[in-house]
Each structure stands twice: as C-alpha cells, then as structure tokens.
PDB file of C-alpha atoms in Angstrom:
ATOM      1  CA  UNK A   1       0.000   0.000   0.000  1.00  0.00           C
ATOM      2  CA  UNK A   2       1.579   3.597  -0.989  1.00  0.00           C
ATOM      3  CA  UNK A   3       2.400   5.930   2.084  1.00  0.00           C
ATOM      4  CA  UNK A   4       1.114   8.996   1.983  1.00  0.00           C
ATOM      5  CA  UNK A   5       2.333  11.655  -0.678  1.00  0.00           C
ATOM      6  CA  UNK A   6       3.236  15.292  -0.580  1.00  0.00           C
ATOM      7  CA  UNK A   7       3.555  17.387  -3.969  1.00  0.00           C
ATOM      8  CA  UNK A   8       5.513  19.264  -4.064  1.00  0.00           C
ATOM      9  CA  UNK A   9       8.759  18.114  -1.993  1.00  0.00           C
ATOM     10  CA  UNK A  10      10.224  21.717  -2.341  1.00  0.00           C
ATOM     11  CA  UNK A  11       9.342  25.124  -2.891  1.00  0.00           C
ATOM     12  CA  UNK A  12      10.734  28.782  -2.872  1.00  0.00           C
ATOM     13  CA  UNK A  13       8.797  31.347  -3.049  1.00  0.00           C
ATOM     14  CA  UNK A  14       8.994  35.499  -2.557  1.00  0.00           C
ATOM     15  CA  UNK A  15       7.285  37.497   0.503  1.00  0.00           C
ATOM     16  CA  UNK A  16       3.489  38.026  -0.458  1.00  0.00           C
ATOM     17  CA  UNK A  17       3.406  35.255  -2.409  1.00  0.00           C
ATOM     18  CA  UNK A  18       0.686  32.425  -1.637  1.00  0.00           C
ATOM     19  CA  UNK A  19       1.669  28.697  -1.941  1.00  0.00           C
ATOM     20  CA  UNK A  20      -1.043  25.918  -2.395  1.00  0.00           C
ATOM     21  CA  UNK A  21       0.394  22.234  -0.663  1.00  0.00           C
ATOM     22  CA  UNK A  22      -0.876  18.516  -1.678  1.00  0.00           C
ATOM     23  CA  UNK A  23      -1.070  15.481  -0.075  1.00  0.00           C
ATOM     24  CA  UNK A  24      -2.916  12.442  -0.471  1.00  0.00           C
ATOM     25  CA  UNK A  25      -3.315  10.116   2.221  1.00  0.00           C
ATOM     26  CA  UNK A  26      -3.480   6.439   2.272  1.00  0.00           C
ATOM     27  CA  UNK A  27      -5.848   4.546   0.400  1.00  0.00           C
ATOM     28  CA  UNK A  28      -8.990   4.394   2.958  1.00  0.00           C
ATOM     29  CA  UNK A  29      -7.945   6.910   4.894  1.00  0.00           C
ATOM     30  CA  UNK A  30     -10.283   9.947   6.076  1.00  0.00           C
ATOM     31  CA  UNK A  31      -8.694  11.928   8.314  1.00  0.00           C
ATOM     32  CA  UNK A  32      -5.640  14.689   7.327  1.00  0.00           C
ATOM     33  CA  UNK A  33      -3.625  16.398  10.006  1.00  0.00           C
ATOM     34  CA  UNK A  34      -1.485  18.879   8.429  1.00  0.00           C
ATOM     35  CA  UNK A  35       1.560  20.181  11.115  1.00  0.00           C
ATOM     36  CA  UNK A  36       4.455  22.940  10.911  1.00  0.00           C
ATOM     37  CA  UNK A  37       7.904  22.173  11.596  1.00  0.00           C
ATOM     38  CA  UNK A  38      10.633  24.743  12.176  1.00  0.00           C
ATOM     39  CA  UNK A  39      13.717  24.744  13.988  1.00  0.00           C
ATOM     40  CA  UNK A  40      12.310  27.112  16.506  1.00  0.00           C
ATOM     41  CA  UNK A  41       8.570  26.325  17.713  1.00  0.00           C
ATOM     42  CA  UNK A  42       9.337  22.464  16.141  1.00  0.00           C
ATOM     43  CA  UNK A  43       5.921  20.708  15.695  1.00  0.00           C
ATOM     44  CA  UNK A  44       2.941  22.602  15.468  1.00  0.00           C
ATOM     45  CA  UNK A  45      -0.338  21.348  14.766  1.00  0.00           C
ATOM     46  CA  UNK A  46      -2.384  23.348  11.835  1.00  0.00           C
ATOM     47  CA  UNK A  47      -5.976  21.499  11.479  1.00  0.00           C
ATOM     48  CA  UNK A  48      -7.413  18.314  10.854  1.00  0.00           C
ATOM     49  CA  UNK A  49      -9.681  17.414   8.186  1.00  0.00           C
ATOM     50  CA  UNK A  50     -12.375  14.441   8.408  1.00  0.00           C
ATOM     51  CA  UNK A  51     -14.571  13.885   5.512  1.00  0.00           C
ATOM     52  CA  UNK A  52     -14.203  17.166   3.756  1.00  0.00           C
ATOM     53  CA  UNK A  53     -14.793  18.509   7.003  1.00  0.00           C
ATOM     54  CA  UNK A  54     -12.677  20.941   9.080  1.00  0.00           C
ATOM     55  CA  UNK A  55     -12.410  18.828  12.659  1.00  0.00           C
ATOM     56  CA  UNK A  56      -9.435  20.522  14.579  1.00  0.00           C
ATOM     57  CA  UNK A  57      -7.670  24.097  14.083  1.00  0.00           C
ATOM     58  CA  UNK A  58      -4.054  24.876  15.590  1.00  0.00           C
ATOM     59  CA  UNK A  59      -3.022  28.167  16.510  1.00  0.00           C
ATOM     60  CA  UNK A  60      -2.074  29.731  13.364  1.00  0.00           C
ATOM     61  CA  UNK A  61      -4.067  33.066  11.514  1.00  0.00           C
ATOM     62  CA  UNK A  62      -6.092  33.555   9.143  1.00  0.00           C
ATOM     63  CA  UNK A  63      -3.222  33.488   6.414  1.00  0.00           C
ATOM     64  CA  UNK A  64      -3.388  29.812   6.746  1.00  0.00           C
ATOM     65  CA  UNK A  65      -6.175  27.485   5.409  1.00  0.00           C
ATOM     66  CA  UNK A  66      -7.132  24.235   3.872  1.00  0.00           C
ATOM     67  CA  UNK A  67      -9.814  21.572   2.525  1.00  0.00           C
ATOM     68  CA  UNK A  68      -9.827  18.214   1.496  1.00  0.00           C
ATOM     69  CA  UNK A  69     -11.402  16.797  -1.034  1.00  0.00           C
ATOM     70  CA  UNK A  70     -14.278  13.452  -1.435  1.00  0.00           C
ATOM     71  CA  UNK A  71     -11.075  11.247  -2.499  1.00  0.00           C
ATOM     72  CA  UNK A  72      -9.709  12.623   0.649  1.00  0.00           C
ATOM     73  CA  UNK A  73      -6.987  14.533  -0.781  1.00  0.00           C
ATOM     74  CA  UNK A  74      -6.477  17.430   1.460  1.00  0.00           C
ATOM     75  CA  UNK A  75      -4.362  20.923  -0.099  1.00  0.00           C
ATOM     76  CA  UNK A  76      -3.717  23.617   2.501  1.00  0.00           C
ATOM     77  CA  UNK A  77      -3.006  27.254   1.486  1.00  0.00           C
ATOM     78  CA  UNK A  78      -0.799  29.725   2.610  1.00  0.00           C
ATOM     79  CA  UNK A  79      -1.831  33.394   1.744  1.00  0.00           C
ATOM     80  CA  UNK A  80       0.838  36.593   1.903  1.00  0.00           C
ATOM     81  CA  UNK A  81       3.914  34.484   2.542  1.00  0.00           C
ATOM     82  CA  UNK A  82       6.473  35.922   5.161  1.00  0.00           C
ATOM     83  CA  UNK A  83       9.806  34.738   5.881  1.00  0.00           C
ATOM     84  CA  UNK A  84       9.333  32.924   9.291  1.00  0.00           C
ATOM     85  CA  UNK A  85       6.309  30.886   6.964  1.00  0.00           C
ATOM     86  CA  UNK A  86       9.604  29.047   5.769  1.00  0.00           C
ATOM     87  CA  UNK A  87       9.257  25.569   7.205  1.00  0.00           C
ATOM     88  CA  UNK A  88       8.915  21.742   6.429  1.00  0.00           C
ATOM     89  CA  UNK A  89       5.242  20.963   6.033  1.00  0.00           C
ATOM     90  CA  UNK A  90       3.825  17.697   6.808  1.00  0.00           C
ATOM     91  CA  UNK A  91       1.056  15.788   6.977  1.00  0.00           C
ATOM     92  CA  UNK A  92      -0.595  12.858   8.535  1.00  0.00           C
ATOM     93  CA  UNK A  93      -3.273  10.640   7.950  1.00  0.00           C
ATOM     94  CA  UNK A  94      -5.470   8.051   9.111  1.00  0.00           C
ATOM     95  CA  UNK A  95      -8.451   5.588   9.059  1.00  0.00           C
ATOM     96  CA  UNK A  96     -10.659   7.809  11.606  1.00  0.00           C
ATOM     97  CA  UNK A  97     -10.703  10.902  13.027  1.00  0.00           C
ATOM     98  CA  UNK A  98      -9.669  10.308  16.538  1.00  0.00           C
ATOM     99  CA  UNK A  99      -9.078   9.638  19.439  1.00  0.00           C
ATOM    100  CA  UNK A 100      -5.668   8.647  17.990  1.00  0.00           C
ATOM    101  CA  UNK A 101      -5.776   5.128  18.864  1.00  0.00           C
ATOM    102  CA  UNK A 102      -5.214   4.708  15.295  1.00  0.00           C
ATOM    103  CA  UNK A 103      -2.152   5.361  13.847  1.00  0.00           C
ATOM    104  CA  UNK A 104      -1.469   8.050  12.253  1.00  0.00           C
ATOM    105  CA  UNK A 105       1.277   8.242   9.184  1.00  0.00           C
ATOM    106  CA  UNK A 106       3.464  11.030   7.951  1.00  0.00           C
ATOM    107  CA  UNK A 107       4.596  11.726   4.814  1.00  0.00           C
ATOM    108  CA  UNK A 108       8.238  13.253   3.735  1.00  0.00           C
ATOM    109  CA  UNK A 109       6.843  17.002   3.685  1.00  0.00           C
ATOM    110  CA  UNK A 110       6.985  19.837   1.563  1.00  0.00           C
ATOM    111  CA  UNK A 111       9.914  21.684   2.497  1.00  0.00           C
ATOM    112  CA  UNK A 112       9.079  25.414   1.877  1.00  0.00           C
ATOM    113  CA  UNK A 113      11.668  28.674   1.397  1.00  0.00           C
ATOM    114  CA  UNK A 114      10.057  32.383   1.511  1.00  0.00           C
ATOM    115  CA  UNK A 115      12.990  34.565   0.345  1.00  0.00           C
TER     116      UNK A 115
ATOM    117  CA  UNK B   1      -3.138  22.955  28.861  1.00  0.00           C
ATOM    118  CA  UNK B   2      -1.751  20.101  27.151  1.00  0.00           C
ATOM    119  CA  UNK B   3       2.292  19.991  27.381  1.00  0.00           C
ATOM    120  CA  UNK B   4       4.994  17.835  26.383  1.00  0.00           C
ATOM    121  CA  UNK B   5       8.621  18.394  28.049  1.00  0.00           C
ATOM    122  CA  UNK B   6      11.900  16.416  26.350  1.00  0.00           C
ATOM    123  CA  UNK B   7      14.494  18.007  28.730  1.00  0.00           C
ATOM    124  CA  UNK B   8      17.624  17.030  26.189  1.00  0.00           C
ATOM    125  CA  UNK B   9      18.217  18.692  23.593  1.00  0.00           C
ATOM    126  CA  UNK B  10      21.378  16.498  22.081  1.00  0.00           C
ATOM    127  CA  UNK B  11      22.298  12.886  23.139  1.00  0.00           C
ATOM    128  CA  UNK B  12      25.387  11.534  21.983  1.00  0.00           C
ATOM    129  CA  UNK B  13      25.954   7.709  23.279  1.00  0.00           C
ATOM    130  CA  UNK B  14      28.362   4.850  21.856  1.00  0.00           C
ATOM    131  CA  UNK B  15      26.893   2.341  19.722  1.00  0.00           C
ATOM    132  CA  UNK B  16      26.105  -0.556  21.631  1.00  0.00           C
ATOM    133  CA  UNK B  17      25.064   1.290  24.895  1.00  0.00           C
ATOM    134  CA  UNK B  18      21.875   1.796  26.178  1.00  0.00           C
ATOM    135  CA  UNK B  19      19.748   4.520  25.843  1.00  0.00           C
ATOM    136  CA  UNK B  20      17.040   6.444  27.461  1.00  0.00           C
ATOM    137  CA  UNK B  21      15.009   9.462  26.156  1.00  0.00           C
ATOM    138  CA  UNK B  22      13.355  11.418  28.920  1.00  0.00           C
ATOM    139  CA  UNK B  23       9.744  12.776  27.810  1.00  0.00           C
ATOM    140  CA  UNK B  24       7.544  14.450  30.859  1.00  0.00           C
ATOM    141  CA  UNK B  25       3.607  15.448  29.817  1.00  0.00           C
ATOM    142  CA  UNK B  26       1.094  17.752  31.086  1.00  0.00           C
ATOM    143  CA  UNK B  27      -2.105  16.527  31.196  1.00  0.00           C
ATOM    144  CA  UNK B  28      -4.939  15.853  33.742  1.00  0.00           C
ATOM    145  CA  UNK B  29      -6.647  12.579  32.270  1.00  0.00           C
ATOM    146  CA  UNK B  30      -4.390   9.307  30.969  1.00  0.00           C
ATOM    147  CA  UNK B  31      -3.329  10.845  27.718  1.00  0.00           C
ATOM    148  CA  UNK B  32      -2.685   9.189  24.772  1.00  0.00           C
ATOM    149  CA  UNK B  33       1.392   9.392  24.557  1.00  0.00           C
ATOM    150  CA  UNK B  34       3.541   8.214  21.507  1.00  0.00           C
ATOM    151  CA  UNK B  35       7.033   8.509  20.330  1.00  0.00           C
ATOM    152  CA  UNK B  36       7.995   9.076  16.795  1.00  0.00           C
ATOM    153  CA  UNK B  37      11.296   8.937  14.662  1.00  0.00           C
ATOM    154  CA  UNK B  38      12.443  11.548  12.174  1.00  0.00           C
ATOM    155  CA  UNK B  39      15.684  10.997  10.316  1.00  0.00           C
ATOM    156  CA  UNK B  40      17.253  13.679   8.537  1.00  0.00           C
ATOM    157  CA  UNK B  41      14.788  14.700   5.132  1.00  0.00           C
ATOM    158  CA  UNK B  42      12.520  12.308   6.089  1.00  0.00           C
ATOM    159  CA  UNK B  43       8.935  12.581   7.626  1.00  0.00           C
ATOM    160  CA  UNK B  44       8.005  10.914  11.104  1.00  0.00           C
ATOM    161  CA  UNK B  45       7.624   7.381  11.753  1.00  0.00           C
ATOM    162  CA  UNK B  46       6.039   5.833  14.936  1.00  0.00           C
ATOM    163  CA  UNK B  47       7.826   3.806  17.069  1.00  0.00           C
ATOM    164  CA  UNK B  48       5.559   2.896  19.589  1.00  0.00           C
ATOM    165  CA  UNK B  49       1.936   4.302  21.521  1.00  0.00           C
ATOM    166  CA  UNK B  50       0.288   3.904  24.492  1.00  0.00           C
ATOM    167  CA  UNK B  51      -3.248   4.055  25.628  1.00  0.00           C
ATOM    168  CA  UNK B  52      -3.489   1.946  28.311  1.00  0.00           C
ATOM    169  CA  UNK B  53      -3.035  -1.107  29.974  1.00  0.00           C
ATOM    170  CA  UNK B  54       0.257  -2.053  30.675  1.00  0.00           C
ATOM    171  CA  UNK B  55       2.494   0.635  31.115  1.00  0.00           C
ATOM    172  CA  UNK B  56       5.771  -0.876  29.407  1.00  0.00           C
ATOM    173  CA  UNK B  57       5.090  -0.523  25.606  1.00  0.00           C
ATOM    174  CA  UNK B  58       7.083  -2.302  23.316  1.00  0.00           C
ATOM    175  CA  UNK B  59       7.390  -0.580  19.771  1.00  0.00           C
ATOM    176  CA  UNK B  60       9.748  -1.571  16.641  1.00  0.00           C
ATOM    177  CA  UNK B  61      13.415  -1.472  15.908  1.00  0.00           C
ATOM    178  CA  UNK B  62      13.912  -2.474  19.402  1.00  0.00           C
ATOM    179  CA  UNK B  63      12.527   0.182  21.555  1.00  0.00           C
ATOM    180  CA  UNK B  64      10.358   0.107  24.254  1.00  0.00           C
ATOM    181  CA  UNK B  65       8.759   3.142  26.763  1.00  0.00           C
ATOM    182  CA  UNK B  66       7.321   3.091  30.177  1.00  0.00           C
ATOM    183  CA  UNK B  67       4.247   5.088  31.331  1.00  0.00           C
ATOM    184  CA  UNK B  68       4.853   6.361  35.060  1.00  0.00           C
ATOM    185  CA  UNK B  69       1.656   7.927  36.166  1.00  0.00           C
ATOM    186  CA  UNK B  70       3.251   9.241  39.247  1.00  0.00           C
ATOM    187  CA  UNK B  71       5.898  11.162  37.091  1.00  0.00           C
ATOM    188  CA  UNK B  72       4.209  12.258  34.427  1.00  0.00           C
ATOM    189  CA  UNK B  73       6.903  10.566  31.843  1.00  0.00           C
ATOM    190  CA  UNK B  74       6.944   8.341  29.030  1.00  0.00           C
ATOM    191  CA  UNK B  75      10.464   7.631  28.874  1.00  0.00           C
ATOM    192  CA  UNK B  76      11.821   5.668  25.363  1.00  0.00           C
ATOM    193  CA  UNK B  77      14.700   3.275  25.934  1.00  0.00           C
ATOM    194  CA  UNK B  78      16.383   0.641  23.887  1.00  0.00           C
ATOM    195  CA  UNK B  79      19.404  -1.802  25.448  1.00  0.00           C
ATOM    196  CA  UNK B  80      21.691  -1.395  22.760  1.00  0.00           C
ATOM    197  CA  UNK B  81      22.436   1.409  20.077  1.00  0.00           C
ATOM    198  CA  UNK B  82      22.871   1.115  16.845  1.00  0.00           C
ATOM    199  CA  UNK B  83      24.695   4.176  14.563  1.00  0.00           C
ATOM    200  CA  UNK B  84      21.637   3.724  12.399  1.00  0.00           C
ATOM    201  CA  UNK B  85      18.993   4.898  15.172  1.00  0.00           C
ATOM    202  CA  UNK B  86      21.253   8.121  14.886  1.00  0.00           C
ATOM    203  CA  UNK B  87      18.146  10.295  13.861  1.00  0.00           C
ATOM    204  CA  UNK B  88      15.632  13.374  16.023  1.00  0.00           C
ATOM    205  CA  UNK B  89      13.063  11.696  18.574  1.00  0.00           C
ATOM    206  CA  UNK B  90       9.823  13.219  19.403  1.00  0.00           C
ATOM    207  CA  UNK B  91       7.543  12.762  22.057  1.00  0.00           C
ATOM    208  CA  UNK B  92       4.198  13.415  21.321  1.00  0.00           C
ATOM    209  CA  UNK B  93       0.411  13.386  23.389  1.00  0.00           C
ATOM    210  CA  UNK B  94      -3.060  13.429  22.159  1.00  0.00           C
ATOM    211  CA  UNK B  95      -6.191  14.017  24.295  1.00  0.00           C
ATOM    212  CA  UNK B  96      -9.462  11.939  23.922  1.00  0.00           C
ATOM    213  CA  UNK B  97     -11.291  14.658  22.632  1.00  0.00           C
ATOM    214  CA  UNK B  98      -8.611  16.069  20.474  1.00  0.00           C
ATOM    215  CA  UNK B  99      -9.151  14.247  17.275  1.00  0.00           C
ATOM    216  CA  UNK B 100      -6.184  13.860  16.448  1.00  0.00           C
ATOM    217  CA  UNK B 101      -4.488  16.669  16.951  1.00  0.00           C
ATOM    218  CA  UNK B 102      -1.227  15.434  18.656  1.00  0.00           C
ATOM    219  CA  UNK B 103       1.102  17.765  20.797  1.00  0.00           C
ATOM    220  CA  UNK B 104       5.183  17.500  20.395  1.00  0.00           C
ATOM    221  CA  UNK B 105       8.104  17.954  21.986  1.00  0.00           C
ATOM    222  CA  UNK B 106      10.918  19.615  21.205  1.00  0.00           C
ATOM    223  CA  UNK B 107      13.003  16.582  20.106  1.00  0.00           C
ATOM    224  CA  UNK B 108      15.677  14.865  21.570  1.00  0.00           C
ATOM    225  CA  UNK B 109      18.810  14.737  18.104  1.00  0.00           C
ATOM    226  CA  UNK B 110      20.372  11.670  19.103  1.00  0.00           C
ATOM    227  CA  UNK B 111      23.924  10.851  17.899  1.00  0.00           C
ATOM    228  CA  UNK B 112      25.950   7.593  17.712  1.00  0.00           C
ATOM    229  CA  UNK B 113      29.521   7.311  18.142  1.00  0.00           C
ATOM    230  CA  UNK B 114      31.035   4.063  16.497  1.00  0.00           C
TER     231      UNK B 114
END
C-alpha cells in the first residue's frame, strides 16, 4: 500500500506570495492532520480534516487554510507568505478521526523557502 | 493545557550502549502518549503508543517506553544502540477529545559514536 504523498517536496517562493500544498493520504484513509515544523517552535499542529470537514484548528491566523477533497486529498493554502512561513510541512493521515488510537502516518513534507 | 517536556536537547551515546530518552507530559486525564522517529529529510515514523493497559510498551526497531503515572513521563529506551537509530526523537500526546491533533516535543537529536 503507498504511504502517503506530498507534492511538491520543495518550494521557494517570494514574501506576499501564496503557496497551495498537496497530499494524499493512504488509500482508505479519512482523516488529514497537516503540522508545521521549524527549527524554533518544532511541531505545530495546523488542522485536521475528516470527511471534507474541518475537525481541529491549531493556533495559526487567518493566512493559513485548507480543505480536502471526497477522495480525501487534502491541499492547505498559505496566503501573503512571510519569511518565518519558511518551514517543512507535513502531513498525517489516518483511518478515523480520533481519538488517535489509530495510527497516524506522515509523509516526507513539503519543504518550503520564503525569500 | 496540554504539554509535552523532552528536557535534552542532544544525546550523543556509543553504539552498543543503552539509551534512554526522557519525555515528561502535562495533562490531567491518561493521555494518549507516543514517540515518533524523524531521520534527517525524512517525515516521522512511529515507534511505539500507548493508551493503556500495561504501562511498558514495546514498539519496533527495538525500543520500548514506560508510562509512570506518578511522574508524568513516558520515557523511550532501547538496550543497545545502533549508529543507524542516529536520527531526532519526538515525544508526542493526544487528548481523547482532540481528534487527532497530537502535541510535540521539542526533540531529543540523538547521535551515535562508532
């Protein structure tokens, strides 16, 4: 069974830019956690999404949003990029949408640059 | 306010030795604790979980964790090193009626000398 995917792996992009990032889970799986990782506040849960649904929000404004889709494919969208936005996205999925007695599985990430 | 607390920063230990990765949570209820493996480019893997029951989990590649109640911790700990567990270790908790949203640590960057 393929892991989950994340398109694209890297990205650079300029201040005020947006950026729109993929991933598709694992074949039967509904729920997507999407989380930030940078070298100063480390892992940082975004949202969650459950059957198209929005379940869970992290701590992060406006700037940042996402959706999934019915095949469970889930983009999230970052709006008037700024340079501490630079980070290695990732994202998670699993069979149900909590409690997380199920595992959950990350893919590689999409590593983005703001310059 | 769920918390988790990995008090080192950088372990270096000798292949071969033993090892033991602190991890202290916040939480008032039994959470749901788990430790997961990043190596370098790579996205996070799960080594083991706990829920409940009993409190000495066994997960792969060797490692195993203890849940201590009284302390708060989930340590990770594995007899014997090898240089290729040389990776980033993250303690992580989820809460019942979190979904599942999960909470990390900072992450423990774990080095092997040969």
């Amino acid at each position: 069974k393929a892991g989950v995917t994340q398109t694209p792996r890297y990205l650079i992009k300029t201040r005020g830019q947006q950026v729109t990032l993929s991933c598709s889970p694992i074949s039967g799986h509904r729920s997507v956690s999407w989380y930030q990782q940078t070298p100063g506040q480390g892992l940082q849960f975004l949202f969650e999404y459950f059957s198209e649904t929005q379940r869970n929000k992290g701590n992060f404004p406006g700037r940042f949003s996402g959706r999934q889709f019915s095949n469970s494919r889930s983009e999230m969208n970052v709006s008037t990029l700024e340079l501490g936005d630079s980070a290695l996205y990732l994202c998670a999925s699993s069979q149900t949408q909590g409690p997380p007695e199920e595992t959950q599985y990350f893919g590689p990430g999409t590593r983005l640059l703001v310059l | 306010a769920q918390s988790v607390t990995q008090p080192d920063i950088h372990i270096t230990v000798s292949e071969g030795a033993s090892l033991e990765l602190r991890c202290n949570y916040s939480y008032g209820a039994t959470p749901y604790l788990f430790w997961y493996v990043q190596s370098p480019g790579q996205g996070l893997q799960l080594l083991l979980k706990y829920f409940s029951g009993d409190t000495l989990v066994q997960g792969i590649k060797g490692f195993e964790a203890e849940f201590k109640r009284s302390q708060s911790s989930f340590n990770l700990r594995k007899p014997s090193v090898h240089w290729s567990d040389a990776a980033e270790y993250f303690c992580a908790v989820g809460a019942p009626g979190g979904y599942n949203k999960l909470i990390f640590g900072a992450g423990t960057r774990l080095a092997v000398h040969p």
